C-alpha positions as protocol buffer text, in pm:
chain_id: "A"
residue {
  index: 1
  type: MET
  ca { x: -38 y: 906 z: 832 }
}
residue {
  index: 2
  type: VAL
  ca { x: -202 y: 1234 z: 930 }
}
residue {
  index: 3
  type: VAL
  ca { x: -457 y: 1232 z: 1215 }
}
residue {
  index: 4
  type: TYR
  ca { x: -659 y: 1530 z: 1338 }
}
residue {
  index: 5
  type: HIS
  ca { x: -994 y: 1628 z: 1489 }
}
residue {
  index: 6
  type: GLN
  ca { x: -1248 y: 1818 z: 1282 }
}
residue {
  index: 7
  type: GLY
  ca { x: -1543 y: 1909 z: 1502 }
}
residue {
  index: 8
  type: PRO
  ca { x: -1692 y: 1586 z: 1638 }
}
residue {
  index: 9
  type: SER
  ca { x: -1507 y: 1379 z: 1378 }
}
residue {
  index: 10
  type: LEU
  ca { x: -1160 y: 1228 z: 1370 }
}
residue {
  index: 11
  type: VAL
  ca { x: -998 y: 1241 z: 1026 }
}
residue {
  index: 12
  type: VAL
  ca { x: -714 y: 1012 z: 916 }
}
residue {
  index: 13
  type: HIS
  ca { x: -525 y: 1049 z: 586 }
}
residue {
  index: 14
  type: THR
  ca { x: -342 y: 721 z: 532 }
}
residue {
  index: 15
  type: PRO
  ca { x: -84 y: 667 z: 255 }
}
residue {
  index: 16
  type: ALA
  ca { x: -21 y: 411 z: -17 }
}
residue {
  index: 17
  type: LYS
  ca { x: 305 y: 220 z: -48 }
}
residue {
  index: 18
  type: LEU
  ca { x: 524 y: 88 z: -326 }
}
residue {
  index: 19
  type: ASN
  ca { x: 765 y: -205 z: -306 }
}
residue {
  index: 20
  type: LEU
  ca { x: 1110 y: -126 z: -445 }
}
residue {
  index: 21
  type: PHE
  ca { x: 1241 y: -470 z: -350 }
}
residue {
  index: 22
  type: LEU
  ca { x: 1055 y: -794 z: -278 }
}
residue {
  index: 23
  type: LYS
  ca { x: 1236 y: -1123 z: -225 }
}
residue {
  index: 24
  type: ILE
  ca { x: 1053 y: -1441 z: -122 }
}
residue {
  index: 25
  type: LEU
  ca { x: 1255 y: -1676 z: 95 }
}
residue {
  index: 26
  type: GLY
  ca { x: 1011 y: -1969 z: 98 }
}
residue {
  index: 27
  type: LYS
  ca { x: 674 y: -2091 z: 221 }
}
residue {
  index: 28
  type: ARG
  ca { x: 616 y: -2119 z: 595 }
}
residue {
  index: 29
  type: PRO
  ca { x: 433 y: -2400 z: 781 }
}
residue {
  index: 30
  type: ASP
  ca { x: 143 y: -2159 z: 849 }
}
residue {
  index: 31
  type: GLY
  ca { x: 86 y: -2111 z: 475 }
}
residue {
  index: 32
  type: TYR
  ca { x: 235 y: -1762 z: 455 }
}
residue {
  index: 33
  type: HIS
  ca { x: 558 y: -1684 z: 270 }
}
residue {
  index: 34
  type: SER
  ca { x: 872 y: -1553 z: 439 }
}
residue {
  index: 35
  type: LEU
  ca { x: 994 y: -1244 z: 261 }
}
residue {
  index: 36
  type: GLU
  ca { x: 1222 y: -944 z: 266 }
}
residue {
  index: 37
  type: THR
  ca { x: 1087 y: -626 z: 113 }
}
residue {
  index: 38
  type: VAL
  ca { x: 1167 y: -257 z: 94 }
}
residue {
  index: 39
  type: MET
  ca { x: 857 y: -41 z: 106 }
}
residue {
  index: 40
  type: VAL
  ca { x: 829 y: 333 z: 60 }
}
residue {
  index: 41
  type: SER
  ca { x: 531 y: 540 z: 164 }
}
residue {
  index: 42
  type: VAL
  ca { x: 404 y: 764 z: -118 }
}
residue {
  index: 43
  type: GLY
  ca { x: 193 y: 1077 z: -135 }
}
residue {
  index: 44
  type: LEU
  ca { x: -137 y: 917 z: -236 }
}
residue {
  index: 45
  type: TYR
  ca { x: -390 y: 890 z: 46 }
}
residue {
  index: 46
  type: ASP
  ca { x: -717 y: 730 z: 142 }
}
residue {
  index: 47
  type: THR
  ca { x: -916 y: 925 z: 401 }
}
residue {
  index: 48
  type: LEU
  ca { x: -1118 y: 781 z: 687 }
}
residue {
  index: 49
  type: VAL
  ca { x: -1360 y: 993 z: 889 }
}
residue {
  index: 50
  type: PHE
  ca { x: -1472 y: 851 z: 1224 }
}
residue {
  index: 51
  type: ARG
  ca { x: -1768 y: 978 z: 1429 }
}
residue {
  index: 52
  type: GLU
  ca { x: -1905 y: 831 z: 1749 }
}
residue {
  index: 53
  type: SER
  ca { x: -2257 y: 687 z: 1724 }
}
residue {
  index: 54
  type: GLU
  ca { x: -2527 y: 682 z: 1989 }
}
residue {
  index: 55
  type: SER
  ca { x: -2592 y: 314 z: 1916 }
}
residue {
  index: 56
  type: ASN
  ca { x: -2347 y: 28 z: 1953 }
}
residue {
  index: 57
  type: GLN
  ca { x: -2359 y: -38 z: 1578 }
}
residue {
  index: 58
  type: THR
  ca { x: -2087 y: 28 z: 1322 }
}
residue {
  index: 59
  type: HIS
  ca { x: -2176 y: 177 z: 984 }
}
residue {
  index: 60
  type: LEU
  ca { x: -1923 y: 200 z: 700 }
}
residue {
  index: 61
  type: ASN
  ca { x: -1984 y: 408 z: 388 }
}
residue {
  index: 62
  type: CYS
  ca { x: -1736 y: 388 z: 99 }
}
residue {
  index: 63
  type: HIS
  ca { x: -1683 y: 681 z: -137 }
}
residue {
  index: 64
  type: ARG
  ca { x: -1463 y: 754 z: -436 }
}
residue {
  index: 65
  type: CYS
  ca { x: -1267 y: 1076 z: -450 }
}
residue {
  index: 66
  type: ASP
  ca { x: -984 y: 1216 z: -662 }
}
residue {
  index: 67
  type: SER
  ca { x: -884 y: 1521 z: -455 }
}
residue {
  index: 68
  type: LEU
  ca { x: -724 y: 1507 z: -111 }
}
residue {
  index: 69
  type: HIS
  ca { x: -943 y: 1784 z: 30 }
}
residue {
  index: 70
  type: THR
  ca { x: -1276 y: 1710 z: -142 }
}
residue {
  index: 71
  type: PHE
  ca { x: -1532 y: 1485 z: 26 }
}
residue {
  index: 72
  type: SER
  ca { x: -1736 y: 1283 z: -224 }
}
residue {
  index: 73
  type: GLU
  ca { x: -2090 y: 1162 z: -161 }
}
residue {
  index: 74
  type: THR
  ca { x: -2059 y: 920 z: -455 }
}
residue {
  index: 75
  type: PRO
  ca { x: -2070 y: 556 z: -338 }
}
residue {
  index: 76
  type: PHE
  ca { x: -1785 y: 328 z: -440 }
}
residue {
  index: 77
  type: PRO
  ca { x: -1975 y: 35 z: -596 }
}
residue {
  index: 78
  type: ASN
  ca { x: -1684 y: -209 z: -625 }
}
residue {
  index: 79
  type: LEU
  ca { x: -1576 y: -189 z: -261 }
}
residue {
  index: 80
  type: PRO
  ca { x: -1773 y: -406 z: -16 }
}
residue {
  index: 81
  type: ALA
  ca { x: -1872 y: -239 z: 310 }
}
residue {
  index: 82
  type: GLY
  ca { x: -1948 y: -566 z: 488 }
}
residue {
  index: 83
  type: PRO
  ca { x: -1748 y: -802 z: 711 }
}
residue {
  index: 84
  type: ASP
  ca { x: -1487 y: -874 z: 441 }
}
residue {
  index: 85
  type: ASN
  ca { x: -1376 y: -511 z: 431 }
}
residue {
  index: 86
  type: LEU
  ca { x: -1049 y: -469 z: 621 }
}
residue {
  index: 87
  type: VAL
  ca { x: -1183 y: -156 z: 792 }
}
residue {
  index: 88
  type: VAL
  ca { x: -1471 y: -357 z: 938 }
}
residue {
  index: 89
  type: ARG
  ca { x: -1238 y: -641 z: 1033 }
}
residue {
  index: 90
  type: ALA
  ca { x: -1004 y: -397 z: 1210 }
}
residue {
  index: 91
  type: GLU
  ca { x: -1292 y: -235 z: 1399 }
}
residue {
  index: 92
  type: ARG
  ca { x: -1425 y: -574 z: 1510 }
}
residue {
  index: 93
  type: LEU
  ca { x: -1081 y: -691 z: 1617 }
}
residue {
  index: 94
  type: LEU
  ca { x: -1036 y: -377 z: 1826 }
}
residue {
  index: 95
  type: ARG
  ca { x: -1376 y: -430 z: 1994 }
}
residue {
  index: 96
  type: LYS
  ca { x: -1293 y: -793 z: 2066 }
}
residue {
  index: 97
  type: HIS
  ca { x: -955 y: -700 z: 2215 }
}
residue {
  index: 98
  type: THR
  ca { x: -1084 y: -415 z: 2435 }
}
residue {
  index: 99
  type: GLY
  ca { x: -1449 y: -504 z: 2502 }
}
residue {
  index: 100
  type: PHE
  ca { x: -1544 y: -150 z: 2395 }
}
residue {
  index: 101
  type: GLU
  ca { x: -1912 y: -122 z: 2291 }
}
residue {
  index: 102
  type: GLN
  ca { x: -1953 y: 234 z: 2159 }
}
residue {
  index: 103
  type: GLY
  ca { x: -2080 y: 249 z: 1800 }
}
residue {
  index: 104
  type: VAL
  ca { x: -1908 y: 440 z: 1522 }
}
residue {
  index: 105
  type: GLN
  ca { x: -1987 y: 588 z: 1182 }
}
residue {
  index: 106
  type: ILE
  ca { x: -1699 y: 548 z: 934 }
}
residue {
  index: 107
  type: ASP
  ca { x: -1667 y: 715 z: 595 }
}
residue {
  index: 108
  type: LEU
  ca { x: -1392 y: 568 z: 378 }
}
residue {
  index: 109
  type: ILE
  ca { x: -1287 y: 791 z: 90 }
}
residue {
  index: 110
  type: LYS
  ca { x: -1086 y: 587 z: -161 }
}
residue {
  index: 111
  type: ARG
  ca { x: -807 y: 723 z: -379 }
}
residue {
  index: 112
  type: ILE
  ca { x: -558 y: 435 z: -363 }
}
residue {
  index: 113
  type: PRO
  ca { x: -626 y: 188 z: -646 }
}
residue {
  index: 114
  type: MET
  ca { x: -765 y: -150 z: -542 }
}
residue {
  index: 115
  type: GLN
  ca { x: -597 y: -485 z: -619 }
}
residue {
  index: 116
  type: ALA
  ca { x: -288 y: -291 z: -722 }
}
residue {
  index: 117
  type: GLY
  ca { x: -23 y: -393 z: -469 }
}
residue {
  index: 118
  type: MET
  ca { x: -20 y: -42 z: -322 }
}
residue {
  index: 119
  type: GLY
  ca { x: -141 y: -143 z: 25 }
}
residue {
  index: 120
  type: GLY
  ca { x: -471 y: 45 z: 20 }
}
residue {
  index: 121
  type: GLY
  ca { x: -667 y: -210 z: 221 }
}
residue {
  index: 122
  type: SER
  ca { x: -382 y: -261 z: 469 }
}
residue {
  index: 123
  type: SER
  ca { x: -338 y: 113 z: 510 }
}
residue {
  index: 124
  type: ASP
  ca { x: -711 y: 156 z: 573 }
}
residue {
  index: 125
  type: ALA
  ca { x: -707 y: -124 z: 831 }
}
residue {
  index: 126
  type: CYS
  ca { x: -417 y: 37 z: 1016 }
}
residue {
  index: 127
  type: ALA
  ca { x: -586 y: 379 z: 1002 }
}
residue {
  index: 128
  type: THR
  ca { x: -890 y: 218 z: 1166 }
}
residue {
  index: 129
  type: LEU
  ca { x: -680 y: 79 z: 1452 }
}
residue {
  index: 130
  type: VAL
  ca { x: -498 y: 409 z: 1503 }
}
residue {
  index: 131
  type: GLY
  ca { x: -805 y: 628 z: 1455 }
}
residue {
  index: 132
  type: LEU
  ca { x: -1039 y: 435 z: 1685 }
}
residue {
  index: 133
  type: ASN
  ca { x: -767 y: 402 z: 1948 }
}
residue {
  index: 134
  type: ARG
  ca { x: -765 y: 781 z: 1960 }
}
residue {
  index: 135
  type: LEU
  ca { x: -1140 y: 842 z: 1910 }
}
residue {
  index: 136
  type: TRP
  ca { x: -1238 y: 593 z: 2179 }
}
residue {
  index: 137
  type: ARG
  ca { x: -946 y: 697 z: 2407 }
}
residue {
  index: 138
  type: LEU
  ca { x: -838 y: 335 z: 2447 }
}
residue {
  index: 139
  type: GLY
  ca { x: -475 y: 414 z: 2526 }
}
residue {
  index: 140
  type: LEU
  ca { x: -336 y: 114 z: 2339 }
}
residue {
  index: 141
  type: THR
  ca { x: 42 y: 115 z: 2302 }
}
residue {
  index: 142
  type: THR
  ca { x: 225 y: 103 z: 1972 }
}
residue {
  index: 143
  type: GLU
  ca { x: 333 y: -252 z: 2060 }
}
residue {
  index: 144
  type: THR
  ca { x: -30 y: -359 z: 2103 }
}
residue {
  index: 145
  type: LEU
  ca { x: -129 y: -192 z: 1776 }
}
residue {
  index: 146
  type: HIS
  ca { x: 147 y: -390 z: 1604 }
}
residue {
  index: 147
  type: GLU
  ca { x: 14 y: -714 z: 1756 }
}
residue {
  index: 148
  type: LEU
  ca { x: -336 y: -638 z: 1629 }
}
residue {
  index: 149
  type: ALA
  ca { x: -209 y: -526 z: 1290 }
}
residue {
  index: 150
  type: ALA
  ca { x: -29 y: -858 z: 1240 }
}
residue {
  index: 151
  type: GLN
  ca { x: -364 y: -1037 z: 1276 }
}
residue {
  index: 152
  type: LEU
  ca { x: -515 y: -839 z: 988 }
}
residue {
  index: 153
  type: GLY
  ca { x: -260 y: -880 z: 709 }
}
residue {
  index: 154
  type: SER
  ca { x: 104 y: -891 z: 611 }
}
residue {
  index: 155
  type: ASP
  ca { x: 138 y: -524 z: 510 }
}
residue {
  index: 156
  type: VAL
  ca { x: -64 y: -365 z: 791 }
}
residue {
  index: 157
  type: ASN
  ca { x: 230 y: -333 z: 1033 }
}
residue {
  index: 158
  type: PHE
  ca { x: 420 y: -113 z: 788 }
}
residue {
  index: 159
  type: PHE
  ca { x: 166 y: 165 z: 842 }
}
residue {
  index: 160
  type: VAL
  ca { x: 141 y: 153 z: 1225 }
}
residue {
  index: 161
  type: GLU
  ca { x: 423 y: 400 z: 1287 }
}
residue {
  index: 162
  type: SER
  ca { x: 396 y: 551 z: 939 }
}
residue {
  index: 163
  type: PRO
  ca { x: 764 y: 525 z: 841 }
}
residue {
  index: 164
  type: LEU
  ca { x: 873 y: 698 z: 523 }
}
residue {
  index: 165
  type: ALA
  ca { x: 1053 y: 380 z: 416 }
}
residue {
  index: 166
  type: ALA
  ca { x: 1130 y: 46 z: 579 }
}
residue {
  index: 167
  type: ILE
  ca { x: 1268 y: -303 z: 538 }
}
residue {
  index: 168
  type: CYS
  ca { x: 994 y: -552 z: 626 }
}
residue {
  index: 169
  type: ARG
  ca { x: 1073 y: -912 z: 712 }
}
residue {
  index: 170
  type: GLY
  ca { x: 894 y: -1227 z: 827 }
}
residue {
  index: 171
  type: ARG
  ca { x: 566 y: -1219 z: 638 }
}
residue {
  index: 172
  type: GLY
  ca { x: 591 y: -840 z: 645 }
}
residue {
  index: 173
  type: GLU
  ca { x: 512 y: -778 z: 1011 }
}
residue {
  index: 174
  type: ARG
  ca { x: 872 y: -706 z: 1126 }
}
residue {
  index: 175
  type: VAL
  ca { x: 934 y: -345 z: 1029 }
}
residue {
  index: 176
  type: GLU
  ca { x: 1274 y: -173 z: 1033 }
}
residue {
  index: 177
  type: PRO
  ca { x: 1248 y: 196 z: 931 }
}
residue {
  index: 178
  type: ILE
  ca { x: 1522 y: 325 z: 700 }
}
residue {
  index: 179
  type: ARG
  ca { x: 1616 y: 671 z: 578 }
}
residue {
  index: 180
  type: LEU
  ca { x: 1648 y: 765 z: 213 }
}
residue {
  index: 181
  type: SER
  ca { x: 1862 y: 1057 z: 107 }
}
residue {
  index: 182
  type: ARG
  ca { x: 1603 y: 1231 z: -109 }
}
residue {
  index: 183
  type: CYS
  ca { x: 1249 y: 1232 z: -243 }
}
residue {
  index: 184
  type: LEU
  ca { x: 1185 y: 984 z: -525 }
}
residue {
  index: 185
  type: PRO
  ca { x: 940 y: 1102 z: -794 }
}
residue {
  index: 186
  type: MET
  ca { x: 756 y: 802 z: -937 }
}
residue {
  index: 187
  type: VAL
  ca { x: 519 y: 736 z: -1225 }
}
residue {
  index: 188
  type: VAL
  ca { x: 252 y: 478 z: -1139 }
}
residue {
  index: 189
  type: ALA
  ca { x: 52 y: 305 z: -1412 }
}
residue {
  index: 190
  type: CYS
  ca { x: -238 y: 80 z: -1316 }
}
residue {
  index: 191
  type: PRO
  ca { x: -375 y: -177 z: -1562 }
}
residue {
  index: 192
  type: ASN
  ca { x: -751 y: -203 z: -1600 }
}
residue {
  index: 193
  type: SER
  ca { x: -768 y: -545 z: -1432 }
}
residue {
  index: 194
  type: GLY
  ca { x: -660 y: -648 z: -1083 }
}
residue {
  index: 195
  type: LEU
  ca { x: -498 y: -966 z: -955 }
}
residue {
  index: 196
  type: SER
  ca { x: -571 y: -1188 z: -656 }
}
residue {
  index: 197
  type: THR
  ca { x: -276 y: -1191 z: -416 }
}
residue {
  index: 198
  type: PRO
  ca { x: -318 y: -1564 z: -334 }
}
residue {
  index: 199
  type: ASP
  ca { x: -322 y: -1647 z: -707 }
}
residue {
  index: 200
  type: VAL
  ca { x: 4 y: -1459 z: -765 }
}
residue {
  index: 201
  type: PHE
  ca { x: 177 y: -1626 z: -470 }
}
residue {
  index: 202
  type: ARG
  ca { x: 59 y: -1969 z: -588 }
}
residue {
  index: 203
  type: LYS
  ca { x: 225 y: -1901 z: -924 }
}
residue {
  index: 204
  type: TRP
  ca { x: 554 y: -1804 z: -760 }
}
residue {
  index: 205
  type: SER
  ca { x: 845 y: -2046 z: -803 }
}
residue {
  index: 206
  type: SER
  ca { x: 1143 y: -2068 z: -570 }
}
residue {
  index: 207
  type: SER
  ca { x: 1365 y: -2043 z: -877 }
}
residue {
  index: 208
  type: VAL
  ca { x: 1262 y: -1676 z: -905 }
}
residue {
  index: 209
  type: CYS
  ca { x: 1493 y: -1510 z: -655 }
}
residue {
  index: 210
  type: ALA
  ca { x: 1682 y: -1182 z: -647 }
}
residue {
  index: 211
  type: SER
  ca { x: 2058 y: -1234 z: -651 }
}
residue {
  index: 212
  type: VAL
  ca { x: 2117 y: -932 z: -425 }
}
residue {
  index: 213
  type: ASP
  ca { x: 2023 y: -934 z: -57 }
}
residue {
  index: 214
  type: VAL
  ca { x: 1804 y: -668 z: 97 }
}
residue {
  index: 215
  type: ASP
  ca { x: 2075 y: -493 z: 300 }
}
residue {
  index: 216
  type: GLU
  ca { x: 2299 y: -460 z: -5 }
}
residue {
  index: 217
  type: TYR
  ca { x: 2003 y: -327 z: -203 }
}
residue {
  index: 218
  type: VAL
  ca { x: 1924 y: -63 z: 62 }
}
residue {
  index: 219
  type: ASP
  ca { x: 2288 y: 46 z: 71 }
}
residue {
  index: 220
  type: ARG
  ca { x: 2282 y: 103 z: -306 }
}
residue {
  index: 221
  type: LEU
  ca { x: 1943 y: 274 z: -285 }
}
residue {
  index: 222
  type: GLN
  ca { x: 2067 y: 516 z: -20 }
}
residue {
  index: 223
  type: ARG
  ca { x: 2374 y: 596 z: -229 }
}
residue {
  index: 224
  type: GLY
  ca { x: 2172 y: 650 z: -548 }
}
residue {
  index: 225
  type: LEU
  ca { x: 2336 y: 361 z: -733 }
}
residue {
  index: 226
  type: LEU
  ca { x: 2028 y: 183 z: -872 }
}
residue {
  index: 227
  type: SER
  ca { x: 2045 y: 122 z: -1245 }
}
residue {
  index: 228
  type: HIS
  ca { x: 1782 y: 73 z: -1514 }
}
residue {
  index: 229
  type: GLU
  ca { x: 1847 y: -301 z: -1521 }
}
residue {
  index: 230
  type: ASP
  ca { x: 1843 y: -381 z: -1149 }
}
residue {
  index: 231
  type: GLY
  ca { x: 1677 y: -84 z: -982 }
}
residue {
  index: 232
  type: ILE
  ca { x: 1359 y: -266 z: -879 }
}
residue {
  index: 233
  type: HIS
  ca { x: 1345 y: -631 z: -768 }
}
residue {
  index: 234
  type: ASN
  ca { x: 1013 y: -815 z: -732 }
}
residue {
  index: 235
  type: ALA
  ca { x: 993 y: -1194 z: -717 }
}
residue {
  index: 236
  type: LEU
  ca { x: 619 y: -1172 z: -788 }
}
residue {
  index: 237
  type: GLU
  ca { x: 656 y: -982 z: -1116 }
}
residue {
  index: 238
  type: ALA
  ca { x: 713 y: -1296 z: -1326 }
}
residue {
  index: 239
  type: PRO
  ca { x: 407 y: -1484 z: -1192 }
}
residue {
  index: 240
  type: ALA
  ca { x: 194 y: -1170 z: -1228 }
}
residue {
  index: 241
  type: ILE
  ca { x: 300 y: -1140 z: -1593 }
}
residue {
  index: 242
  type: GLU
  ca { x: 200 y: -1506 z: -1643 }
}
residue {
  index: 243
  type: LEU
  ca { x: -145 y: -1432 z: -1503 }
}
residue {
  index: 244
  type: SER
  ca { x: -207 y: -1093 z: -1665 }
}
residue {
  index: 245
  type: ASP
  ca { x: -137 y: -968 z: -2015 }
}
residue {
  index: 246
  type: ASP
  ca { x: -230 y: -622 z: -1881 }
}
residue {
  index: 247
  type: VAL
  ca { x: 67 y: -628 z: -1642 }
}
residue {
  index: 248
  type: ARG
  ca { x: 297 y: -747 z: -1919 }
}
residue {
  index: 249
  type: SER
  ca { x: 189 y: -471 z: -2158 }
}
residue {
  index: 250
  type: THR
  ca { x: 195 y: -197 z: -1892 }
}
residue {
  index: 251
  type: LEU
  ca { x: 552 y: -285 z: -1790 }
}
residue {
  index: 252
  type: ALA
  ca { x: 654 y: -292 z: -2157 }
}
residue {
  index: 253
  type: SER
  ca { x: 498 y: 51 z: -2212 }
}
residue {
  index: 254
  type: LEU
  ca { x: 682 y: 194 z: -1911 }
}
residue {
  index: 255
  type: ARG
  ca { x: 1013 y: 54 z: -2032 }
}
residue {
  index: 256
  type: ARG
  ca { x: 957 y: 216 z: -2370 }
}
residue {
  index: 257
  type: ALA
  ca { x: 870 y: 546 z: -2201 }
}
residue {
  index: 258
  type: THR
  ca { x: 1178 y: 571 z: -1977 }
}
residue {
  index: 259
  type: MET
  ca { x: 1526 y: 436 z: -1919 }
}
residue {
  index: 260
  type: ARG
  ca { x: 1480 y: 466 z: -1542 }
}
residue {
  index: 261
  type: PRO
  ca { x: 1418 y: 164 z: -1314 }
}
residue {
  index: 262
  type: VAL
  ca { x: 1076 y: 5 z: -1379 }
}
residue {
  index: 263
  type: GLY
  ca { x: 893 y: -267 z: -1187 }
}
residue {
  index: 264
  type: MET
  ca { x: 572 y: -385 z: -1025 }
}
residue {
  index: 265
  type: SER
  ca { x: 458 y: -320 z: -668 }
}
residue {
  index: 266
  type: GLY
  ca { x: 366 y: -605 z: -435 }
}
residue {
  index: 267
  type: SER
  ca { x: 155 y: -875 z: -600 }
}
residue {
  index: 268
  type: GLY
  ca { x: 40 y: -625 z: -863 }
}
residue {
  index: 269
  type: THR
  ca { x: -102 y: -487 z: -1066 }
}
residue {
  index: 270
  type: ALA
  ca { x: 41 y: -134 z: -1023 }
}
residue {
  index: 271
  type: CYS
  ca { x: 359 y: -81 z: -1226 }
}
residue {
  index: 272
  type: PHE
  ca { x: 591 y: 213 z: -1169 }
}
residue {
  index: 273
  type: ALA
  ca { x: 908 y: 391 z: -1272 }
}
residue {
  index: 274
  type: VAL
  ca { x: 1149 y: 570 z: -1038 }
}
residue {
  index: 275
  type: CYS
  ca { x: 1253 y: 905 z: -1188 }
}
residue {
  index: 276
  type: GLN
  ca { x: 1511 y: 1167 z: -1094 }
}
residue {
  index: 277
  type: THR
  ca { x: 1289 y: 1476 z: -1103 }
}
residue {
  index: 278
  type: LYS
  ca { x: 919 y: 1553 z: -1099 }
}
residue {
  index: 279
  type: LEU
  ca { x: 950 y: 1718 z: -1441 }
}
residue {
  index: 280
  type: GLU
  ca { x: 1095 y: 1396 z: -1581 }
}
residue {
  index: 281
  type: ALA
  ca { x: 816 y: 1195 z: -1415 }
}
residue {
  index: 282
  type: LEU
  ca { x: 549 y: 1418 z: -1569 }
}
residue {
  index: 283
  type: GLY
  ca { x: 705 y: 1359 z: -1911 }
}
residue {
  index: 284
  type: VAL
  ca { x: 697 y: 981 z: -1862 }
}
residue {
  index: 285
  type: ALA
  ca { x: 334 y: 1000 z: -1750 }
}
residue {
  index: 286
  type: ARG
  ca { x: 247 y: 1203 z: -2060 }
}
residue {
  index: 287
  type: ARG
  ca { x: 411 y: 941 z: -2284 }
}
residue {
  index: 288
  type: MET
  ca { x: 223 y: 663 z: -2107 }
}
residue {
  index: 289
  type: ARG
  ca { x: -110 y: 836 z: -2161 }
}
residue {
  index: 290
  type: GLY
  ca { x: -14 y: 888 z: -2524 }
}
residue {
  index: 291
  type: ALA
  ca { x: 44 y: 512 z: -2548 }
}
residue {
  index: 292
  type: GLY
  ca { x: -313 y: 450 z: -2434 }
}
residue {
  index: 293
  type: VAL
  ca { x: -258 y: 371 z: -2064 }
}
residue {
  index: 294
  type: ARG
  ca { x: -548 y: 547 z: -1893 }
}
residue {
  index: 295
  type: SER
  ca { x: -471 y: 523 z: -1521 }
}
residue {
  index: 296
  type: VAL
  ca { x: -136 y: 701 z: -1482 }
}
residue {
  index: 297
  type: PHE
  ca { x: -30 y: 939 z: -1206 }
}
residue {
  index: 298
  type: VAL
  ca { x: 282 y: 1089 z: -1050 }
}
residue {
  index: 299
  type: VAL
  ca { x: 358 y: 1050 z: -679 }
}
residue {
  index: 300
  type: ASN
  ca { x: 654 y: 1130 z: -456 }
}
residue {
  index: 301
  type: SER
  ca { x: 800 y: 907 z: -189 }
}
residue {
  index: 302
  type: ARG
  ca { x: 744 y: 1067 z: 152 }
}
residue {
  index: 303
  type: VAL
  ca { x: 1115 y: 1115 z: 219 }
}
């Protein structure tokens, strides 16, 4: 996460994530699922621009943008700017916690695909907590930000301290940063349709379980020992395939395009391959586009 002042505005570039490993341990009494997951932060960013307002009202405008440094005035029609938006929920939670009444104008510039399992909404929510804590000079500690983040969603805590990679446990709120030995070039392919996270979790069966534990997986990841067959583990991949022919066909296209590890991120629908070099990744992306997959891009892990 990159945070800086630009005139009267505070700008936050907040990254996407990909899940290299996701194991579900069971359903909890509170309705959430206990899990172990390995997340990596990747070089694809949403941008939030915060400006203080003279009123005590909050206004959120959502824009679509393809370039990191270009501000788009084009509205993002598919993204609600009302109370269901995680940015609005984060802002309201911060007000409730602190009693702060100053209004704010927020511009959200979207690049991270929606309903893709890449953490875009969670990342935006965390950026709102971090950004407004600084803009409003609230002085909240990292511990407090983690407590607030856990109230917003399972992936939000991952972004609070912006680790390059981490093991996340519990329902995702317990974050243990890890170090990877090198940058991982990845090809991401997003199907045309999205999936509802609750629907995917409801389809999950306890019989779908990775045989390797998360610590063993991280050890192999750090030593570069991941193979084509077992390089990416995701317990939600099978239920997502049941729910979406688009996910099934995108994964099949990726596996035809490369012999590198291929899998799905989070609850879907983004599918990805982990390559050895950026040149190799660009070649895989070119083959995917040639196969008719329209939304394909290359990103690097932030290692």
